Amino acid sequence: MASTIESSRRKYDTVQLFVTCLVDAFYPQVGIAVVKLLEGLGFTVAFPAAQTCCGQPHFNSGLTGDARRMARHTVNTLAAVEGYIVLPSGSCTDMIVHHYEALFADEPAYREQWAGVRERTFELTQFLVDELGITRLRATCPGRGTYHPSCHGLRNLGLRSQAPALLAEVDGLEMVELPEADICCGFGGLFAVKMSPISGAMLERKLDQVEATGADTLIGGDVSCLMHMAGGLQKRKRALQVRHIAEILAGEE
């Protein structure tokens, strides 16, 4: 990405990066790409060292008490710094923005603090397109790509046009529509563990569609889904690259 791109719609000069567990543990290059991208836009990027899991696995497993404790910690951590809060994940963004409300139903103090955090919290593509009004980032990525929209972002955050708008402006990148793009890849967090035969069948169907595009790069916005699909492609001995959209937009090789 070239020189700094300014946006007249920015409200803060600082962005807190909530990197998510899987990025932190398995895909640090995605976090690095997000930092590069945001700094290229002229933001100061803060990384709250106290951040942990948002609590989604516990919430989805019915461990409400554990999820609430993690939600309290997350809100306390993010409320400490003024500025935007950006996540490279629709899944974790959805958890913070929508599901903390239920966890704090009987805790008015935390509910009020969470409301202040919620209004500053965005998934990466949502932040760029909807909040800043930016689609062209002067990125270059030669090749043929296809995009998989993850379920939480697509259905719960309404992330439909944001990623395609950004990818359409990447120089050298030919985007091919993914058939049945709105169908789940089969990961679903703990679903893939608890119901692995169903998850595996869903994955095979998704990979058939990915291969049918003839793309050389599969792009997504959640590393959880990308990890799932990359594993399936590896078993098939396919050479497709699997990359987070932040890596494409930041010009990472």
Coordinates of C-alpha atoms in Angstrom, one line a residue:
M1 CA 0.0 0.0 0.0
A2 CA 1.3 3.4 -0.9
S3 CA 1.1 6.7 0.9
T4 CA -1.4 7.5 3.7
I5 CA -5.0 7.7 2.7
E6 CA -7.1 10.2 4.7
S7 CA -10.8 10.0 5.5
S8 CA -12.8 13.1 6.6
R9 CA -15.1 10.7 8.4
R10 CA -12.7 9.6 11.1
K11 CA -13.6 10.4 14.6
Y12 CA -10.5 9.1 16.4
D13 CA -6.8 8.9 15.6
T14 CA -6.3 5.7 17.6
V15 CA -7.4 2.2 16.8
Q16 CA -7.3 -0.6 19.4
L17 CA -6.6 -3.9 17.7
F18 CA -8.5 -6.8 19.3
V19 CA -6.6 -9.5 17.5
T20 CA -8.7 -12.6 18.5
C21 CA -7.4 -15.9 19.8
L22 CA -6.8 -17.7 16.6
V23 CA -4.9 -14.9 15.0
D24 CA -2.8 -14.6 18.1
A25 CA -2.1 -18.3 18.4
F26 CA -1.9 -19.5 14.7
Y27 CA -2.0 -16.5 12.3
P28 CA 0.2 -13.7 13.7
Q29 CA 0.8 -12.5 10.1
V30 CA -2.8 -11.5 9.9
G31 CA -2.4 -9.3 12.9
I32 CA 0.7 -7.8 11.5
A33 CA -1.1 -7.1 8.2
V34 CA -3.9 -5.3 10.1
V35 CA -1.4 -3.1 11.9
K36 CA 0.3 -2.3 8.6
L37 CA -3.0 -1.5 7.0
L38 CA -4.2 0.8 9.8
E39 CA -0.9 2.6 10.2
G40 CA -0.9 3.2 6.4
L41 CA -4.2 5.0 6.9
G42 CA -2.6 7.3 9.5
F43 CA -3.9 5.7 12.7
T44 CA -1.9 5.0 15.8
V45 CA -2.6 1.3 16.6
A46 CA -2.8 0.3 20.2
F47 CA -2.7 -3.3 21.3
P48 CA -4.1 -3.8 24.8
A49 CA -1.8 -6.4 26.3
A50 CA -4.5 -7.5 28.8
Q51 CA -6.9 -8.7 26.0
T52 CA -7.9 -12.4 26.1
C53 CA -10.7 -14.4 24.5
C54 CA -14.0 -12.6 23.9
G55 CA -15.8 -15.5 25.6
Q56 CA -17.6 -16.8 22.5
P57 CA -16.7 -20.5 22.9
H58 CA -18.0 -20.5 26.5
F59 CA -21.1 -18.6 25.5
N60 CA -21.9 -21.0 22.7
S61 CA -21.3 -24.0 25.0
G62 CA -23.8 -22.7 27.6
L63 CA -21.1 -21.7 30.1
T64 CA -22.7 -18.4 30.8
G65 CA -20.9 -17.6 34.0
D66 CA -17.5 -18.1 32.4
A67 CA -18.5 -16.1 29.3
R68 CA -19.7 -13.3 31.5
R69 CA -16.4 -13.1 33.4
M70 CA -14.5 -12.9 30.1
A71 CA -16.9 -10.3 28.8
R72 CA -16.4 -8.1 31.9
H73 CA -12.6 -8.4 31.4
T74 CA -12.9 -7.6 27.7
V75 CA -15.1 -4.5 28.3
N76 CA -12.8 -3.3 31.1
T77 CA -9.8 -3.7 28.8
L78 CA -11.3 -2.0 25.8
A79 CA -13.0 0.8 27.7
A80 CA -9.6 2.0 29.1
V81 CA -8.5 3.6 25.8
E82 CA -10.5 6.1 23.7
G83 CA -10.6 5.3 20.1
Y84 CA -11.9 2.8 17.5
I85 CA -11.8 -0.9 18.3
V86 CA -11.2 -3.1 15.2
L87 CA -11.2 -6.9 14.9
P88 CA -10.1 -9.0 11.9
S89 CA -13.1 -11.3 12.6
G90 CA -16.9 -11.0 12.1
S91 CA -17.4 -13.8 14.6
C92 CA -15.7 -12.1 17.5
T93 CA -17.1 -8.7 16.6
D94 CA -20.6 -10.2 16.6
M95 CA -20.0 -11.6 20.1
I96 CA -18.9 -8.2 21.5
V97 CA -21.5 -6.1 19.7
H98 CA -24.6 -8.2 20.1
H99 CA -24.2 -11.0 22.7
Y100 CA -22.7 -9.1 25.5
E101 CA -26.1 -7.4 26.0
A102 CA -27.6 -10.6 27.2
L103 CA -24.6 -11.3 29.5
F104 CA -25.0 -7.9 31.1
A105 CA -28.8 -8.0 31.4
D106 CA -28.6 -7.9 35.2
E107 CA -25.5 -5.8 35.5
P108 CA -26.4 -2.1 34.7
A109 CA -22.9 -0.8 35.3
Y110 CA -21.3 -3.2 32.9
R111 CA -24.2 -2.7 30.5
E112 CA -23.5 1.0 30.4
Q113 CA -19.8 0.6 30.0
W114 CA -20.3 -2.0 27.2
A115 CA -22.6 0.4 25.3
G116 CA -19.7 2.8 25.0
V117 CA -17.4 0.0 23.8
R118 CA -20.0 -1.3 21.3
E119 CA -20.4 2.0 19.4
R120 CA -16.7 2.1 18.7
T121 CA -16.3 -1.6 17.7
F122 CA -16.1 -2.7 14.1
E123 CA -15.0 -5.7 12.0
L124 CA -12.2 -4.7 9.7
T125 CA -14.0 -4.4 6.4
Q126 CA -17.0 -2.8 8.1
F127 CA -14.6 -0.2 9.6
L128 CA -13.0 0.6 6.3
V129 CA -16.1 0.9 4.1
D130 CA -18.9 1.8 6.4
E131 CA -17.2 3.9 9.0
L132 CA -14.4 5.6 7.0
G133 CA -15.9 5.4 3.5
I134 CA -12.8 3.9 2.0
T135 CA -12.7 1.2 -0.6
R136 CA -9.5 1.9 -2.6
L137 CA -6.3 1.2 -0.7
R138 CA -3.8 1.2 -3.5
A139 CA -3.1 -2.5 -3.0
T140 CA -1.7 -4.8 -5.6
C141 CA -2.2 -8.6 -5.8
P142 CA -1.8 -10.3 -9.1
G143 CA -4.0 -13.4 -9.6
R144 CA -7.5 -14.8 -9.5
G145 CA -9.3 -14.8 -6.2
T146 CA -12.7 -15.9 -4.7
Y147 CA -14.2 -14.7 -1.5
H148 CA -15.9 -16.7 1.2
P149 CA -18.2 -14.6 3.6
S150 CA -18.2 -16.2 7.0
C151 CA -21.6 -16.8 8.6
H152 CA -21.5 -14.4 11.7
G153 CA -20.3 -11.5 9.6
L154 CA -22.8 -12.2 6.8
R155 CA -25.9 -12.8 8.8
N156 CA -25.3 -11.0 12.1
L157 CA -23.3 -8.0 11.0
G158 CA -24.7 -7.6 7.5
L159 CA -21.3 -7.9 5.8
R160 CA -22.2 -8.5 2.2
S161 CA -20.8 -5.7 0.0
Q162 CA -17.9 -4.4 2.1
A163 CA -15.2 -7.1 1.2
P164 CA -16.2 -7.3 -2.5
A165 CA -16.0 -3.5 -2.7
L166 CA -12.5 -3.5 -1.3
L167 CA -11.3 -6.4 -3.3
A168 CA -12.6 -5.0 -6.6
E169 CA -10.1 -2.1 -6.1
V170 CA -7.1 -4.3 -5.7
D171 CA -4.8 -3.9 -8.8
G172 CA -4.2 -7.1 -10.7
L173 CA -6.7 -9.2 -8.7
E174 CA -9.4 -10.8 -10.8
M175 CA -12.3 -11.8 -8.5
V176 CA -14.5 -14.7 -9.3
E177 CA -17.9 -15.2 -7.6
L178 CA -18.0 -18.2 -5.3
P179 CA -21.1 -20.4 -5.9
E180 CA -23.2 -21.0 -2.8
A181 CA -21.0 -18.3 -1.1
D182 CA -23.6 -17.9 1.7
I183 CA -23.5 -21.5 2.7
C184 CA -21.5 -22.4 5.9
C185 CA -18.1 -24.0 5.4
G186 CA -18.8 -26.3 8.3
F187 CA -16.5 -24.9 10.9
G188 CA -18.8 -23.2 13.4
G189 CA -16.4 -23.2 16.3
L190 CA -17.1 -26.1 18.6
F191 CA -19.6 -27.4 16.1
A192 CA -16.7 -28.8 14.0
V193 CA -15.6 -30.7 17.1
K194 CA -18.9 -31.9 18.4
M195 CA -20.4 -32.8 15.1
S196 CA -17.3 -33.6 13.0
P197 CA -19.0 -35.8 10.4
I198 CA -21.6 -33.1 9.5
S199 CA -18.9 -30.5 9.6
G200 CA -16.7 -32.5 7.3
A201 CA -19.5 -33.0 4.8
M202 CA -20.2 -29.3 4.7
L203 CA -16.5 -28.6 4.2
E204 CA -16.4 -31.0 1.2
R205 CA -19.3 -29.2 -0.4
K206 CA -17.7 -25.8 0.2
L207 CA -14.4 -26.9 -1.3
D208 CA -16.0 -28.3 -4.4
Q209 CA -17.4 -24.8 -5.0
V210 CA -14.1 -23.2 -4.3
E211 CA -12.3 -25.4 -6.8
A212 CA -15.0 -24.8 -9.4
T213 CA -14.1 -21.1 -9.5
G214 CA -10.7 -21.8 -10.9
A215 CA -9.3 -19.3 -8.4
D216 CA -5.7 -19.5 -7.2
T217 CA -6.5 -17.7 -3.9
L218 CA -9.3 -18.2 -1.4
I219 CA -9.9 -15.1 0.6
G220 CA -11.9 -14.6 3.8
G221 CA -12.4 -12.4 6.8
D222 CA -12.3 -14.9 9.6
V223 CA -9.2 -17.1 10.2
S224 CA -11.4 -19.8 11.8
C225 CA -13.1 -20.6 8.5
L226 CA -9.9 -20.1 6.6
M227 CA -8.1 -22.6 8.9
H228 CA -10.9 -25.1 8.4
M229 CA -10.9 -24.8 4.6
A230 CA -7.1 -24.7 4.3
G231 CA -6.9 -28.0 6.2
G232 CA -9.4 -29.5 3.7
L233 CA -7.5 -28.2 0.7
Q234 CA -4.3 -29.6 2.1
K235 CA -5.9 -33.1 2.4
R236 CA -7.0 -32.8 -1.2
K237 CA -3.4 -31.8 -2.1
R238 CA -4.6 -28.6 -3.7
A239 CA -2.2 -25.7 -4.1
L240 CA -4.7 -22.8 -3.6
Q241 CA -3.5 -20.0 -1.3
V242 CA -5.7 -19.3 1.6
R243 CA -5.4 -15.7 2.8
H244 CA -7.2 -13.2 5.1
I245 CA -8.4 -10.1 3.4
A246 CA -6.2 -8.0 5.6
E247 CA -3.1 -9.6 4.0
I248 CA -4.4 -8.8 0.5
L249 CA -5.3 -5.2 1.4
A250 CA -2.0 -4.6 3.1
G251 CA 0.0 -5.9 0.2
E252 CA 1.5 -8.8 2.2
E253 CA 3.2 -11.5 0.1

